[in-house]
Coordinates of C-alpha atoms in Angstrom, one line a residue:
X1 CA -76.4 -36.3 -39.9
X2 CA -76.5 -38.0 -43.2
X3 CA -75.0 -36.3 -46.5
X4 CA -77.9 -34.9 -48.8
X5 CA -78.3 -36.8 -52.5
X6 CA -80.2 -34.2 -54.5
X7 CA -82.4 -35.8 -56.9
X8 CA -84.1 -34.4 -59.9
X9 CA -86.7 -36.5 -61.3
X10 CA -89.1 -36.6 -64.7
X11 CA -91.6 -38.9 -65.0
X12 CA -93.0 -39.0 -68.5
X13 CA -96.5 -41.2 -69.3
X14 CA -99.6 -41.4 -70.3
X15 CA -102.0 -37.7 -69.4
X16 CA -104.7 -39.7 -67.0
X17 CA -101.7 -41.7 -65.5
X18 CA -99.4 -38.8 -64.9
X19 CA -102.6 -37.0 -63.1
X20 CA -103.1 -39.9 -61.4
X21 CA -99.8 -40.0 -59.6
X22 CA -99.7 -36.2 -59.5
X23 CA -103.0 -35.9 -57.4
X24 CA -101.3 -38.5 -55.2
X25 CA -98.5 -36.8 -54.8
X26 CA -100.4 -33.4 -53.9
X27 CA -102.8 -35.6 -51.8
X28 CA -99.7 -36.3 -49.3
X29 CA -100.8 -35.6 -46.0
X30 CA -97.7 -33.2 -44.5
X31 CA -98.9 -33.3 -40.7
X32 CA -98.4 -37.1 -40.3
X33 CA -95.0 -39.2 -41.3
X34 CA -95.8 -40.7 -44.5
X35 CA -94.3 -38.9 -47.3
X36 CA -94.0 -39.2 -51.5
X37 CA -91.9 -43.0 -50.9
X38 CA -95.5 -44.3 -48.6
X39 CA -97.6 -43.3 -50.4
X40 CA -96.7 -45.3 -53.7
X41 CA -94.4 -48.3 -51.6
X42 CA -94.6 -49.3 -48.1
X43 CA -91.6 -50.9 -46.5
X44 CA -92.5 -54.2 -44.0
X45 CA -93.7 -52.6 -40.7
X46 CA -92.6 -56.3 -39.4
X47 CA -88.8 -56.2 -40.5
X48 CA -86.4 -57.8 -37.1
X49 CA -83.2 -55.7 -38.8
X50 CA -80.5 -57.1 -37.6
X51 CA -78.0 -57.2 -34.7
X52 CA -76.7 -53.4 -36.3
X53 CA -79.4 -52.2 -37.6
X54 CA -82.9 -51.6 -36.7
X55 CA -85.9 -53.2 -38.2
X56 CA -87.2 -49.8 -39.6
X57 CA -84.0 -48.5 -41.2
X58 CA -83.4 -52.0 -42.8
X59 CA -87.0 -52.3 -43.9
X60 CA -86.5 -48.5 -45.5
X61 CA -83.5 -49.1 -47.4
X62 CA -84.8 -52.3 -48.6
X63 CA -88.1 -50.5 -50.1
X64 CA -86.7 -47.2 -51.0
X65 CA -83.1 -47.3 -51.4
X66 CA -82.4 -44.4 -48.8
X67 CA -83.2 -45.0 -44.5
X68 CA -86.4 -41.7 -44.6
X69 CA -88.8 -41.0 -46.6
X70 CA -89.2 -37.7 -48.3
X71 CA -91.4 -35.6 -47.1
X72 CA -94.5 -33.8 -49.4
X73 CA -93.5 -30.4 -48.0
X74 CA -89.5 -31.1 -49.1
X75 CA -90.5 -31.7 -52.9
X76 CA -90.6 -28.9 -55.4
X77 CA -92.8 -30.3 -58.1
X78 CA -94.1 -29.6 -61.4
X79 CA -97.1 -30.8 -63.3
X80 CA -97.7 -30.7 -66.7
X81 CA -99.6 -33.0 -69.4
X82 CA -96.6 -34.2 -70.5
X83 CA -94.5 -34.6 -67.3
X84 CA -94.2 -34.7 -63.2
X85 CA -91.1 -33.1 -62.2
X86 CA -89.9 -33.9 -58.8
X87 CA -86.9 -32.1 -56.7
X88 CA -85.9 -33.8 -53.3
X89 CA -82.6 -34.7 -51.2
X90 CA -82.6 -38.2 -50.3
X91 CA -80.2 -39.6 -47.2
X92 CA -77.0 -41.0 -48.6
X93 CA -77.9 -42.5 -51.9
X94 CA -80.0 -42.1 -54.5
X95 CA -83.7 -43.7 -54.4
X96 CA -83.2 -46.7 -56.6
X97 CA -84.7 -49.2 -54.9
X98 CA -88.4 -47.0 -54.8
X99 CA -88.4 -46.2 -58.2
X100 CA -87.6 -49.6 -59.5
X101 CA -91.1 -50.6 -57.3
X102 CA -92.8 -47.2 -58.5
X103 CA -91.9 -48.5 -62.8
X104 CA -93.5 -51.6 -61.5
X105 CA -96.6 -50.2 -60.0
X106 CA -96.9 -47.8 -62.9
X107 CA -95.8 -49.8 -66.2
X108 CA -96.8 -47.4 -68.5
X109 CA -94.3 -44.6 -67.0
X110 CA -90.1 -43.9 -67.8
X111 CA -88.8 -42.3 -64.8
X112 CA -85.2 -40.0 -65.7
X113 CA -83.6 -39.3 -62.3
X114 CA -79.8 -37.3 -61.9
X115 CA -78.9 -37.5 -58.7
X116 CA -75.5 -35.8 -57.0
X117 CA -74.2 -36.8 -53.6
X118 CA -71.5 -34.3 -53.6
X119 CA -70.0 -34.9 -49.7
X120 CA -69.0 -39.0 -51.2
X121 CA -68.4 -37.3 -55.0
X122 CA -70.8 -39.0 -56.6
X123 CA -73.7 -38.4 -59.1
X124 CA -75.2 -39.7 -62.0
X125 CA -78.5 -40.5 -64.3
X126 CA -80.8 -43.3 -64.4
X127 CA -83.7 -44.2 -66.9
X128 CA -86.6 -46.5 -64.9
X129 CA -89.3 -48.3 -66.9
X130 CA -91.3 -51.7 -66.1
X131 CA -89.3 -53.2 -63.1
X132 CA -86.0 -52.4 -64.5
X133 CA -83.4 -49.6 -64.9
X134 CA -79.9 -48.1 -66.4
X135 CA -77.4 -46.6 -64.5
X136 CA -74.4 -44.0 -65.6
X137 CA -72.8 -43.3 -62.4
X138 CA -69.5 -40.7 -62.7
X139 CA -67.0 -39.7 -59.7
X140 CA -67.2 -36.2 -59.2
X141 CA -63.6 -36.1 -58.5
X142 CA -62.6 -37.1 -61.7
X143 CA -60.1 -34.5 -64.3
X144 CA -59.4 -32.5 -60.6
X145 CA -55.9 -32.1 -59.5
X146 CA -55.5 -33.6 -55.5
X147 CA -54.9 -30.2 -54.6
X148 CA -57.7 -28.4 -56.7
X149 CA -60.1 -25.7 -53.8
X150 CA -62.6 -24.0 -54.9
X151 CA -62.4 -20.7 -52.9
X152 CA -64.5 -17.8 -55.2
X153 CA -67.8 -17.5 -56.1
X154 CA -66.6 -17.9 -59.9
X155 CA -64.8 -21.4 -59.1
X156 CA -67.9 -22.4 -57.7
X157 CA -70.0 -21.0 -60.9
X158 CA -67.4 -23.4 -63.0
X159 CA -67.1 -26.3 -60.9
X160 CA -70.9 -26.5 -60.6
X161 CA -71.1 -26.1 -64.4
X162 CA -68.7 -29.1 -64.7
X163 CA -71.0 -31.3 -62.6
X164 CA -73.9 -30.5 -64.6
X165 CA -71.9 -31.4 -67.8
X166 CA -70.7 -34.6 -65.9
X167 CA -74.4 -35.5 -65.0
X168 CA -75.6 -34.5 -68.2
X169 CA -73.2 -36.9 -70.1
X170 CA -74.5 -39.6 -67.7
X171 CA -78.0 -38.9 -68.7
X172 CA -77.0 -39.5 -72.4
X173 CA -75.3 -43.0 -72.2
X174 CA -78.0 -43.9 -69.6
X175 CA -80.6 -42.7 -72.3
X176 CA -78.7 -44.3 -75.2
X177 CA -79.0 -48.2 -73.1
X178 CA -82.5 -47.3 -72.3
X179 CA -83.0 -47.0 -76.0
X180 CA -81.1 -50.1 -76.8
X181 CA -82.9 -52.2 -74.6
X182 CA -86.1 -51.1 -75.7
X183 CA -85.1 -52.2 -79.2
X184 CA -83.4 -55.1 -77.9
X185 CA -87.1 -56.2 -75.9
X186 CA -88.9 -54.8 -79.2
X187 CA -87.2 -57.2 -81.5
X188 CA -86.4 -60.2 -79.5
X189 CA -82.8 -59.9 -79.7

């Protein structure tokens, strides 16, 4: 049983683009396997894997970033004319590897993701556009005492809020490189 990454996700674009991949989205047929990574990247149905791991997992990481896809009926999502939000857990890790091939497929899109993995401590942001991406990774375990427990339902409240604080940092310096790359690209610097 793999840890859960949660992932929230904004995709910001063009109005007939963002309905575009919206109806995709909804289009997801739920009573077969494919699932919001399928429909939009396919991982090589021929992959050998290797002598550890199977074809199919290997092919899956190597497409998507995470070993399953996610399934239509395990995303909350919201559609407006501005954006597509998107709400899913992910295996492990966080779902580089498909959005990186989804900025491609759709180069007229930025894709925000945080993402928190909280059984390895981990979360962070991530700005996708064009085949490429910024990453502001933090350890959850960071400014806590080796002895800190959270045992109340108001030690929870905070320590949640610290996360979001945490992730919501990341998002800025990942936002801030996104927007100094752009003007990087913009002026040929």
């Amino acid at each position: 049983m793999p840890n859960w990454c949660n992932n929230t996700v904004s995709i910001f674009g063009p109005d007939n683009v963002l309905a575009d991949i919206g109806r995709r989205i909804q289009g997801i047929d739920t009573s077969d396997n494919d699932g919001l990574f399928s429909e939009f990247v396919k991982p090589d149905p021929n992959h050998e894997g290797d002598s550890i791991m199977p074809g199919w997992y290997v092919a899956n990481c190597e497409a998507w970033g995470t070993k399953w896809d996610v399934s239509a009926k395990n995303i909350d999502m919201t559609l407006d004319q501005e954006c597509i939000s998107l709400r899913f857990s992910t295996a492990w890790a966080p779902p580089f590897a498909f959005f990186l091939s989804f900025s491609e497929l759709y180069p007229q899109v930025r894709v925000d993701m945080t993402y928190v993995e909280y059984g390895m401590c981990f979360g962070g942001a991530a700005v996708f556009w064009n085949g490429q991406y910024v990453n502001e990774e933090v350890n959850l375990e960071d400014g806590i005492p080796e002895d800190y427990e959270v045992t109340t339902d108001e030690e929870w409240d905070a320590e949640q809020a610290r996360i979001e604080a945490m992730l919501d940092a990341a998002y800025e310096r990942a936002d801030e490189r996104y927007l100094e790359e752009s003007r990087q690209r913009e002026w040929g610097e």
